[in-house]
Amino acid sequence: MTTDLWCLIFLSIGAYLITSRIIPRFRDVFIRANLFGIDLCKSTGAEVPEAVGVFVWMCISGMHVLIYTSKLVEYITALLGVTCILLLGFADDVLDVPWRVKLLLPAIAALPMLLVYYATFDITFVVVPKPLRPFVGQSIDLGWLYYVYMMMVVVFSTNAINILAGINGLECGQTVVIALSVLSYNCFEIYMGEVPSHAHYFSVHLLLPFIGTSAALLRYNWYPAQVFVGDTYCYFSGMLFATIGILGHFSKTLLLFFIPQVINFVYSVPQIFHFVPCPRHRLPRYNKLTNNIEMSTVRFKQKDLKFLGRASISILESMGLLAVQRNVGENREYTECNNFTLVNLILKLFGPMHERSTTIIILLIQILCSCAAFAIRYPLARLFYDV
Ligand code: UD1
Ligand code: MG
């Protein structure tokens, strides 16, 4: 290992220690500034400081000023992207913007990063899988469509973390698992040394301090949470992953580490696109008597549903993936089903359980999916690409 990397490891441990000390000191400051949320899965109704993820950014940018790098353009591009999203995420935590606007924020924040990409790299070709090569050649140039693809990667990865949320330790925990998985992938590629590895070194430089600071944040966000990470952190970490994947030209591999988030997104589609009503909060319901959390539900008039809403409910119900109760409520004209999130699905499949156990199960699923991602990336990808 180079001296550079050793410095980085020491600085990242420093980042962990500094963030661990800063967070408790600023808890009251956040509450005084009205930056807090109520922990909805507790009976105490305690005010928990929100948007604390902002410290992760402060520590990381501080570390990066100290880290020497020869890849200055990539660094500036990455920091520009995450700084933009950080500001927008913080504005969201303070102003609580409507959900449709939330989806757009990452697209706006991606623009400066994409402009720098255009001016500096402008690489828009993709390698074609082996079976298709006789028809279209080794690679195809996607041109402006590649920019649309990159924007979609940013919008997906930022929102994907933010909507797999609502129980203590989940937003931060999944981020740490994804970051460690990407880091392992980078180290493996550097170790194999078959392709130029500067993109992977670049990723390691960004990920190590991020993991250090996120681990500190997770300590305080773990059950029972003393702080909430806020949309600031969810957007920020999603943008960091997207930037690393885009600038390192491994965005397809990156998406493999988001399998639970993809499942959560696909499962959420009926509510996100309003085929089925979507309440402000879809997090599980707390049961005071058992101290467990249960599926949260949404209730609506059966006749108000359009075709797509009815179809998605019937399909998911027939697959055993949705708990539906028909003819309930006033005049028995209402239908009730669980909210369409992975957290609720886990609670449907395994039954009500403690909040901490639910987080642990989802994080274990995330780890298993990362192992599956490695299996897909290496043995299976060899069938389609020269890797
Ligand atoms: C997203 C989800 C929403 C979910 C919310 C929870 C979608 C479309 N949106 O909205 O369904 O309810 O995240 O984070 O899927 N909270 C807890 N315990 C936690 C974390 C958060 O009770 O461990 C509550 C607190 O009241 C906190 C609030 O959730 O103040 C934060 O919600 P926010 O991040 O603003 O929600 P969204 O990202 O808009
Ligand atoms: Mg959120």
CSV table of C-alpha atoms and ligand atoms in Angstrom, one decimal:
chain,number,residue,atom,x,y,z
A,1,MET,CA,0.0,0.0,0.0
A,2,THR,CA,1.2,3.5,-0.8
A,3,THR,CA,1.9,6.1,1.9
A,4,ASP,CA,-1.0,8.1,0.4
A,5,LEU,CA,-3.4,5.3,1.3
A,6,TRP,CA,-2.0,4.9,4.8
A,7,CYS,CA,-2.6,8.6,5.3
A,8,LEU,CA,-6.1,8.2,4.1
A,9,ILE,CA,-6.8,5.4,6.5
A,10,PHE,CA,-5.5,7.4,9.5
A,11,LEU,CA,-7.5,10.5,8.3
A,12,SER,CA,-10.6,8.4,8.0
A,13,ILE,CA,-10.2,7.1,11.6
A,14,GLY,CA,-9.7,10.7,12.6
A,15,ALA,CA,-12.9,11.6,10.7
A,16,TYR,CA,-14.8,8.9,12.7
A,17,LEU,CA,-13.5,10.2,16.0
A,18,ILE,CA,-14.2,13.9,15.2
A,19,THR,CA,-17.7,13.2,13.9
A,20,SER,CA,-18.4,11.0,17.0
A,21,ARG,CA,-17.5,14.0,19.2
A,22,ILE,CA,-19.2,16.7,17.2
A,23,ILE,CA,-22.7,15.0,17.0
A,24,PRO,CA,-23.6,14.9,20.7
A,25,ARG,CA,-22.4,18.5,21.2
A,26,PHE,CA,-24.6,19.9,18.5
A,27,ARG,CA,-27.8,18.0,19.4
A,28,ASP,CA,-29.4,20.8,21.4
A,29,VAL,CA,-28.3,23.4,18.8
A,30,PHE,CA,-30.3,21.5,16.2
A,31,ILE,CA,-33.4,21.2,18.5
A,32,ARG,CA,-33.2,25.0,19.3
A,33,ALA,CA,-33.1,25.7,15.5
A,34,ASN,CA,-36.3,23.6,15.1
A,35,LEU,CA,-34.3,21.0,13.1
A,36,PHE,CA,-35.9,17.9,14.7
A,37,GLY,CA,-38.4,15.2,14.0
A,38,ILE,CA,-40.6,13.0,16.3
A,39,ASP,CA,-39.5,9.3,16.4
A,40,LEU,CA,-42.8,7.8,15.2
A,41,CYS,CA,-41.9,4.3,16.3
A,42,LYS,CA,-41.6,5.2,20.0
A,43,SER,CA,-44.2,6.0,22.6
A,44,THR,CA,-42.1,8.8,24.1
A,45,GLY,CA,-42.7,11.4,21.4
A,46,ALA,CA,-39.2,12.6,21.9
A,47,GLU,CA,-37.7,15.3,19.7
A,48,VAL,CA,-34.8,13.9,17.8
A,49,PRO,CA,-32.4,16.3,15.9
A,50,GLU,CA,-32.7,15.9,12.2
A,51,ALA,CA,-30.4,16.7,9.3
A,52,VAL,CA,-27.4,15.7,11.4
A,53,GLY,CA,-25.9,14.1,8.2
A,54,VAL,CA,-24.6,17.6,7.4
A,55,PHE,CA,-21.6,16.9,9.8
A,56,VAL,CA,-20.6,14.0,7.6
A,57,TRP,CA,-20.1,16.4,4.7
A,58,MET,CA,-18.2,18.9,6.9
A,59,CYS,CA,-15.8,16.2,8.0
A,60,ILE,CA,-15.3,14.6,4.6
A,61,SER,CA,-14.6,17.9,2.8
A,62,GLY,CA,-12.2,18.8,5.6
A,63,MET,CA,-10.4,15.5,5.1
A,64,HIS,CA,-10.2,16.0,1.4
A,65,VAL,CA,-8.5,19.3,1.7
A,66,LEU,CA,-5.8,17.4,3.5
A,67,ILE,CA,-5.6,14.5,1.1
A,68,TYR,CA,-3.2,14.9,-1.8
A,69,THR,CA,-4.6,13.8,-5.2
A,70,SER,CA,-3.4,14.0,-8.7
A,71,LYS,CA,-7.0,13.6,-10.0
A,72,LEU,CA,-8.0,17.2,-9.2
A,73,VAL,CA,-10.7,17.5,-11.9
A,74,GLU,CA,-12.5,14.4,-10.8
A,75,TYR,CA,-12.3,15.6,-7.2
A,76,ILE,CA,-13.7,19.0,-8.0
A,77,THR,CA,-16.5,17.4,-10.1
A,78,ALA,CA,-17.4,15.0,-7.3
A,79,LEU,CA,-17.3,17.7,-4.6
A,80,LEU,CA,-19.4,20.1,-6.8
A,81,GLY,CA,-22.1,17.4,-7.2
A,82,VAL,CA,-22.3,16.4,-3.6
A,83,THR,CA,-22.2,20.0,-2.4
A,84,CYS,CA,-25.1,21.0,-4.6
A,85,ILE,CA,-27.2,18.1,-3.4
A,86,LEU,CA,-26.2,18.8,0.2
A,87,LEU,CA,-27.6,22.3,-0.1
A,88,LEU,CA,-30.8,21.0,-1.7
A,89,GLY,CA,-31.2,18.2,0.8
A,90,PHE,CA,-30.7,20.6,3.7
A,91,ALA,CA,-33.3,22.9,2.2
A,92,ASP,CA,-35.6,19.9,2.0
A,93,ASP,CA,-35.0,19.1,5.7
A,94,VAL,CA,-35.8,22.7,6.7
A,95,LEU,CA,-38.7,23.4,4.3
A,96,ASP,CA,-40.1,19.9,3.9
A,97,VAL,CA,-40.7,20.2,0.1
A,98,PRO,CA,-43.5,18.3,-1.7
A,99,TRP,CA,-42.7,14.8,-2.8
A,100,ARG,CA,-42.7,15.6,-6.6
A,101,VAL,CA,-40.1,18.3,-6.0
A,102,LYS,CA,-38.0,15.9,-4.0
A,103,LEU,CA,-37.7,13.7,-7.1
A,104,LEU,CA,-36.5,16.7,-9.1
A,105,LEU,CA,-33.9,18.0,-6.7
A,106,PRO,CA,-31.2,15.5,-7.6
A,107,ALA,CA,-31.7,16.1,-11.3
A,108,ILE,CA,-31.0,19.8,-10.7
A,109,ALA,CA,-28.0,19.1,-8.5
A,110,ALA,CA,-26.6,16.7,-11.1
A,111,LEU,CA,-26.4,19.5,-13.8
A,112,PRO,CA,-23.1,21.1,-12.7
A,113,MET,CA,-21.5,17.7,-12.4
A,114,LEU,CA,-22.7,16.6,-15.8
A,115,LEU,CA,-21.5,19.9,-17.3
A,116,VAL,CA,-18.0,19.3,-16.0
A,117,TYR,CA,-18.2,15.7,-17.3
A,118,TYR,CA,-19.2,17.1,-20.7
A,119,ALA,CA,-16.4,19.7,-20.8
A,120,THR,CA,-13.7,17.3,-19.5
A,121,PHE,CA,-14.4,13.6,-20.3
A,122,ASP,CA,-17.4,13.4,-22.6
A,123,ILE,CA,-17.1,9.6,-22.9
A,124,THR,CA,-20.5,8.4,-24.0
A,125,PHE,CA,-19.9,5.0,-25.5
A,126,VAL,CA,-20.9,1.7,-23.9
A,127,VAL,CA,-19.4,-1.8,-24.4
A,128,VAL,CA,-21.8,-4.1,-26.1
A,129,PRO,CA,-22.5,-7.6,-24.5
A,130,LYS,CA,-20.8,-10.4,-26.4
A,131,PRO,CA,-24.0,-12.0,-27.9
A,132,LEU,CA,-25.0,-8.7,-29.5
A,133,ARG,CA,-21.6,-7.9,-31.0
A,134,PRO,CA,-22.1,-9.5,-34.4
A,135,PHE,CA,-25.0,-7.1,-35.0
A,136,VAL,CA,-23.9,-3.8,-33.5
A,137,GLY,CA,-20.1,-4.1,-33.0
A,138,GLN,CA,-17.8,-3.8,-29.9
A,139,SER,CA,-19.3,-0.6,-28.5
A,140,ILE,CA,-21.9,1.9,-29.3
A,141,ASP,CA,-21.9,5.7,-28.8
A,142,LEU,CA,-25.0,6.7,-27.0
A,143,GLY,CA,-24.3,10.5,-27.3
A,144,TRP,CA,-26.7,12.6,-25.4
A,145,LEU,CA,-28.7,9.6,-24.3
A,146,TYR,CA,-25.7,8.7,-22.1
A,147,TYR,CA,-26.3,12.0,-20.2
A,148,VAL,CA,-29.9,11.1,-19.7
A,149,TYR,CA,-28.8,7.7,-18.4
A,150,MET,CA,-26.3,9.4,-15.9
A,151,MET,CA,-29.0,11.8,-14.7
A,152,MET,CA,-31.3,8.8,-14.1
A,153,VAL,CA,-28.5,7.1,-12.1
A,154,VAL,CA,-28.3,10.2,-9.9
A,155,VAL,CA,-32.1,10.5,-9.5
A,156,PHE,CA,-32.4,6.8,-8.6
A,157,SER,CA,-29.5,6.5,-6.2
A,158,THR,CA,-30.4,9.6,-4.2
A,159,ASN,CA,-34.0,8.8,-3.9
A,160,ALA,CA,-33.5,5.0,-3.5
A,161,ILE,CA,-31.9,5.5,-0.1
A,162,ASN,CA,-34.4,8.1,1.1
A,163,ILE,CA,-37.4,5.9,0.4
A,164,LEU,CA,-35.9,2.8,2.1
A,165,ALA,CA,-36.2,4.6,5.5
A,166,GLY,CA,-38.3,5.3,8.6
A,167,ILE,CA,-36.8,2.9,11.2
A,168,ASN,CA,-33.8,3.7,13.3
A,169,GLY,CA,-30.4,2.9,11.7
A,170,LEU,CA,-31.8,2.0,8.3
A,171,GLU,CA,-30.8,4.9,6.1
A,172,CYS,CA,-27.3,5.1,7.5
A,173,GLY,CA,-26.9,1.3,7.9
A,174,GLN,CA,-27.7,0.5,4.3
A,175,THR,CA,-25.3,3.3,3.2
A,176,VAL,CA,-22.5,1.9,5.2
A,177,VAL,CA,-23.1,-1.6,3.7
A,178,ILE,CA,-23.2,-0.2,0.1
A,179,ALA,CA,-20.1,1.8,0.8
A,180,LEU,CA,-18.2,-1.2,2.2
A,181,SER,CA,-19.3,-3.3,-0.8
A,182,VAL,CA,-18.2,-0.7,-3.4
A,183,LEU,CA,-14.9,-0.4,-1.5
A,184,SER,CA,-14.3,-4.2,-1.6
A,185,TYR,CA,-15.1,-4.1,-5.3
A,186,ASN,CA,-12.5,-1.3,-5.8
A,187,CYS,CA,-9.9,-3.1,-3.7
A,188,PHE,CA,-10.5,-6.3,-5.7
A,189,GLU,CA,-10.1,-4.5,-9.0
A,190,ILE,CA,-6.9,-2.8,-7.8
A,191,TYR,CA,-5.5,-6.1,-6.6
A,192,MET,CA,-6.4,-7.9,-9.9
A,193,GLY,CA,-4.7,-5.0,-11.7
A,194,GLU,CA,-6.0,-6.0,-15.1
A,195,VAL,CA,-7.4,-2.6,-16.1
A,196,PRO,CA,-6.0,0.9,-15.2
A,197,SER,CA,-7.0,1.3,-11.6
A,198,HIS,CA,-7.0,5.1,-11.1
A,199,ALA,CA,-10.8,5.1,-11.2
A,200,HIS,CA,-10.8,2.6,-8.3
A,201,TYR,CA,-8.2,4.6,-6.3
A,202,PHE,CA,-10.3,7.7,-6.8
A,203,SER,CA,-13.3,5.8,-5.4
A,204,VAL,CA,-11.3,4.5,-2.4
A,205,HIS,CA,-10.2,8.1,-1.7
A,206,LEU,CA,-13.8,9.3,-1.5
A,207,LEU,CA,-15.2,6.2,0.2
A,208,LEU,CA,-12.8,5.8,3.2
A,209,PRO,CA,-13.5,9.1,4.9
A,210,PHE,CA,-17.2,8.7,4.0
A,211,ILE,CA,-17.3,5.3,5.8
A,212,GLY,CA,-15.4,6.8,8.8
A,213,THR,CA,-17.9,9.6,9.2
A,214,SER,CA,-21.0,7.4,8.4
A,215,ALA,CA,-19.9,4.9,11.0
A,216,ALA,CA,-19.9,7.6,13.6
A,217,LEU,CA,-23.4,8.8,12.5
A,218,LEU,CA,-24.7,5.2,12.6
A,219,ARG,CA,-23.6,5.0,16.2
A,220,TYR,CA,-26.0,7.8,17.1
A,221,ASN,CA,-28.7,6.8,14.6
A,222,TRP,CA,-28.8,3.2,15.8
A,223,TYR,CA,-31.8,2.1,17.9
A,224,PRO,CA,-32.8,4.0,20.0
A,225,ALA,CA,-31.9,6.9,17.7
A,226,GLN,CA,-30.4,9.9,19.3
A,227,VAL,CA,-30.2,11.7,15.9
A,228,PHE,CA,-31.9,11.4,12.5
A,229,VAL,CA,-29.7,11.6,9.4
A,230,GLY,CA,-32.2,13.7,7.5
A,231,ASP,CA,-32.7,14.0,3.7
A,232,THR,CA,-29.4,15.9,3.7
A,233,TYR,CA,-27.5,12.6,4.3
A,234,CYS,CA,-29.7,10.4,2.1
A,235,TYR,CA,-29.3,12.7,-0.9
A,236,PHE,CA,-25.7,13.3,-0.2
A,237,SER,CA,-24.7,9.6,0.1
A,238,GLY,CA,-26.8,8.7,-3.0
A,239,MET,CA,-25.0,11.5,-5.0
A,240,LEU,CA,-21.6,10.3,-3.7
A,241,PHE,CA,-22.2,6.8,-5.0
A,242,ALA,CA,-23.6,8.0,-8.3
A,243,THR,CA,-20.6,10.3,-8.8
A,244,ILE,CA,-18.1,7.5,-8.0
A,245,GLY,CA,-19.9,5.2,-10.4
A,246,ILE,CA,-20.2,7.7,-13.2
A,247,LEU,CA,-16.6,9.2,-13.0
A,248,GLY,CA,-15.1,5.7,-12.4
A,249,HIS,CA,-17.1,4.3,-15.4
A,250,PHE,CA,-18.6,1.5,-13.3
A,251,SER,CA,-22.2,2.7,-12.9
A,252,LYS,CA,-23.7,-0.6,-14.0
A,253,THR,CA,-21.7,-2.5,-11.3
A,254,LEU,CA,-22.6,0.2,-8.8
A,255,LEU,CA,-26.3,-0.5,-9.4
A,256,LEU,CA,-25.8,-4.1,-8.6
A,257,PHE,CA,-25.0,-3.0,-5.0
A,258,PHE,CA,-28.5,-1.4,-4.9
A,259,ILE,CA,-30.5,-4.6,-5.3
A,260,PRO,CA,-32.7,-4.1,-2.1
A,261,GLN,CA,-33.2,-0.4,-3.1
A,262,VAL,CA,-34.3,-1.5,-6.6
A,263,ILE,CA,-36.7,-4.0,-5.1
A,264,ASN,CA,-38.1,-1.3,-2.8
A,265,PHE,CA,-38.4,1.1,-5.6
A,266,VAL,CA,-40.2,-1.4,-8.0
A,267,TYR,CA,-42.5,-2.4,-5.1
A,268,SER,CA,-43.2,1.3,-4.3
A,269,VAL,CA,-44.1,2.2,-7.9
A,270,PRO,CA,-47.9,2.0,-7.5
A,271,GLN,CA,-47.7,4.5,-4.6
A,272,ILE,CA,-44.9,6.7,-6.0
A,273,PHE,CA,-46.8,7.2,-9.2
A,274,HIS,CA,-50.1,7.5,-7.3
A,275,PHE,CA,-51.9,4.5,-8.8
A,276,VAL,CA,-52.7,3.8,-5.2
A,277,PRO,CA,-52.9,6.7,-2.6
A,278,CYS,CA,-49.5,7.5,-1.0
A,279,PRO,CA,-49.6,8.9,2.6
A,280,ARG,CA,-46.9,11.4,3.7
A,281,HIS,CA,-45.3,8.7,5.9
A,282,ARG,CA,-45.2,5.0,4.9
A,283,LEU,CA,-43.0,3.9,7.8
A,284,PRO,CA,-44.3,1.0,10.0
A,285,ARG,CA,-46.8,1.5,12.8
A,286,TYR,CA,-45.7,1.2,16.4
A,287,ASN,CA,-47.7,-1.0,18.7
A,288,LYS,CA,-47.3,0.4,22.3
A,289,LEU,CA,-48.7,-2.8,23.9
A,290,THR,CA,-46.1,-5.2,22.3
A,291,ASN,CA,-43.3,-2.6,21.7
A,292,ASN,CA,-43.1,-4.1,18.2
A,293,ILE,CA,-43.6,-2.5,14.8
A,294,GLU,CA,-46.3,-3.7,12.4
A,295,MET,CA,-47.1,-3.0,8.8
A,296,SER,CA,-48.6,0.5,8.2
A,297,THR,CA,-51.7,0.6,6.0
A,298,VAL,CA,-53.4,2.9,3.6
A,299,ARG,CA,-57.2,3.1,3.3
A,300,PHE,CA,-59.1,4.3,0.2
A,301,LYS,CA,-62.5,3.9,-1.5
A,302,GLN,CA,-62.4,0.9,-3.8
A,303,LYS,CA,-64.3,2.8,-6.6
A,304,ASP,CA,-61.7,5.7,-6.6
A,305,LEU,CA,-59.0,3.3,-7.9
A,306,LYS,CA,-58.2,3.4,-11.6
A,307,PHE,CA,-57.2,0.4,-13.7
A,308,LEU,CA,-53.5,0.5,-12.8
A,309,GLY,CA,-54.2,0.8,-9.1
A,310,ARG,CA,-56.6,-2.2,-9.2
A,311,ALA,CA,-54.2,-4.2,-11.3
A,312,SER,CA,-51.2,-3.6,-9.1
A,313,ILE,CA,-53.1,-4.6,-6.0
A,314,SER,CA,-54.5,-7.8,-7.5
A,315,ILE,CA,-51.1,-8.9,-9.0
A,316,LEU,CA,-49.2,-8.3,-5.7
A,317,GLU,CA,-52.0,-9.9,-3.6
A,318,SER,CA,-52.0,-13.0,-5.8
A,319,MET,CA,-48.3,-13.3,-5.4
A,320,GLY,CA,-48.7,-13.1,-1.6
A,321,LEU,CA,-46.8,-9.8,-1.5
A,322,LEU,CA,-49.6,-7.5,-0.2
A,323,ALA,CA,-52.0,-7.7,2.7
A,324,VAL,CA,-55.4,-6.5,1.5
A,325,GLN,CA,-58.7,-6.2,3.3
A,326,ARG,CA,-61.7,-5.3,1.2
A,327,ASN,CA,-65.2,-4.0,2.2
A,328,VAL,CA,-64.0,-2.3,5.4
A,329,GLY,CA,-65.0,1.1,7.1
A,330,GLU,CA,-68.0,3.2,6.6
A,331,ASN,CA,-70.7,1.5,4.4
A,332,ARG,CA,-68.0,-1.2,3.8
A,333,GLU,CA,-66.9,0.7,0.7
A,334,TYR,CA,-63.2,1.0,1.6
A,335,THR,CA,-60.2,-1.2,0.9
A,336,GLU,CA,-57.1,-1.3,3.1
A,337,CYS,CA,-53.7,-2.6,2.2
A,338,ASN,CA,-50.2,-2.3,3.6
A,339,ASN,CA,-48.0,0.6,2.3
A,340,PHE,CA,-45.8,-0.6,-0.6
A,341,THR,CA,-42.3,-0.6,1.0
A,342,LEU,CA,-39.7,-3.3,1.6
A,343,VAL,CA,-39.9,-2.6,5.4
A,344,ASN,CA,-43.7,-3.3,5.4
A,345,LEU,CA,-43.2,-6.3,3.1
A,346,ILE,CA,-40.6,-7.8,5.6
A,347,LEU,CA,-43.1,-7.2,8.4
A,348,LYS,CA,-45.9,-8.9,6.3
A,349,LEU,CA,-43.7,-12.0,5.6
A,350,PHE,CA,-42.1,-12.3,9.1
A,351,GLY,CA,-44.8,-10.8,11.2
A,352,PRO,CA,-44.6,-7.9,13.7
A,353,MET,CA,-41.2,-7.5,15.4
A,354,HIS,CA,-38.9,-5.2,17.3
A,355,GLU,CA,-37.7,-2.1,15.4
A,356,ARG,CA,-34.1,-3.0,15.9
A,357,SER,CA,-34.6,-6.6,14.6
A,358,THR,CA,-36.3,-5.2,11.5
A,359,THR,CA,-33.3,-3.0,10.8
A,360,ILE,CA,-30.9,-5.9,11.3
A,361,ILE,CA,-32.9,-8.2,9.0
A,362,ILE,CA,-32.9,-5.6,6.2
A,363,LEU,CA,-29.2,-4.9,6.6
A,364,LEU,CA,-28.5,-8.7,6.4
A,365,ILE,CA,-30.5,-8.8,3.2
A,366,GLN,CA,-28.4,-5.9,2.0
A,367,ILE,CA,-25.2,-7.8,2.8
A,368,LEU,CA,-26.6,-11.0,1.1
A,369,CYS,CA,-27.5,-8.9,-2.0
A,370,SER,CA,-23.9,-7.6,-2.1
A,371,CYS,CA,-22.6,-11.1,-2.1
A,372,ALA,CA,-25.0,-11.9,-5.0
A,373,ALA,CA,-23.8,-8.7,-6.7
A,374,PHE,CA,-20.2,-10.0,-6.7
A,375,ALA,CA,-21.4,-13.4,-8.1
A,376,ILE,CA,-23.2,-11.5,-10.9
A,377,ARG,CA,-20.3,-9.1,-11.5
A,378,TYR,CA,-17.6,-11.8,-11.9
A,379,PRO,CA,-18.7,-15.3,-12.9
A,380,LEU,CA,-21.9,-14.4,-14.8
A,381,ALA,CA,-20.6,-11.2,-16.4
A,382,ARG,CA,-17.8,-13.2,-18.1
A,383,LEU,CA,-20.5,-14.8,-20.3
A,384,PHE,CA,-21.4,-11.3,-21.6
A,385,TYR,CA,-18.3,-9.2,-21.4
A,386,ASP,CA,-14.5,-9.5,-21.5
A,387,VAL,CA,-13.9,-9.1,-17.8
B,1,UD1,C1,-39.5,9.0,3.2
B,1,UD1,C2,-40.7,8.1,2.7
B,1,UD1,C3,-41.8,8.1,3.8
B,1,UD1,C4,-41.2,7.7,5.2
B,1,UD1,C5,-40.0,8.6,5.5
B,1,UD1,C6,-39.4,8.1,6.8
B,1,UD1,C7,-41.5,7.6,0.5
B,1,UD1,C8,-42.2,8.0,-0.7
B,1,UD1,N1,-41.2,8.5,1.5
B,1,UD1,O1,-40.1,10.3,3.1
B,1,UD1,O2,-42.8,7.2,3.4
B,1,UD1,O3,-42.2,7.7,6.1
B,1,UD1,O4,-39.1,8.7,4.4
B,1,UD1,O5,-38.1,8.5,6.9
B,1,UD1,O6,-41.3,6.4,0.7
B,1,UD1,N2,-38.5,8.9,11.3
B,1,UD1,C9,-38.7,8.0,12.3
B,1,UD1,N3,-37.7,7.1,12.6
B,1,UD1,C10,-36.6,7.0,11.9
B,1,UD1,C11,-36.4,7.9,10.7
B,1,UD1,C12,-37.4,8.8,10.5
B,1,UD1,O7,-39.7,8.1,13.0
B,1,UD1,O8,-35.7,6.1,12.2
B,1,UD1,C13,-39.5,9.9,11.0
B,1,UD1,C14,-39.3,11.2,11.9
B,1,UD1,O9,-40.5,11.7,12.2
B,1,UD1,C15,-38.5,12.1,10.9
B,1,UD1,C16,-39.2,11.7,9.6
B,1,UD1,O10,-39.4,10.3,9.6
B,1,UD1,O11,-38.7,13.4,11.2
B,1,UD1,C17,-38.2,12.0,8.4
B,1,UD1,O12,-39.0,11.9,7.3
B,1,UD1,P1,-38.4,12.5,5.9
B,1,UD1,O13,-37.0,12.1,5.7
B,1,UD1,O14,-38.7,14.0,5.9
B,1,UD1,O15,-39.4,11.8,4.9
B,1,UD1,P2,-39.2,11.6,3.4
B,1,UD1,O16,-37.8,11.5,3.0
B,1,UD1,O17,-40.0,12.8,2.7
B,2,MG,MG,-36.0,11.2,4.2
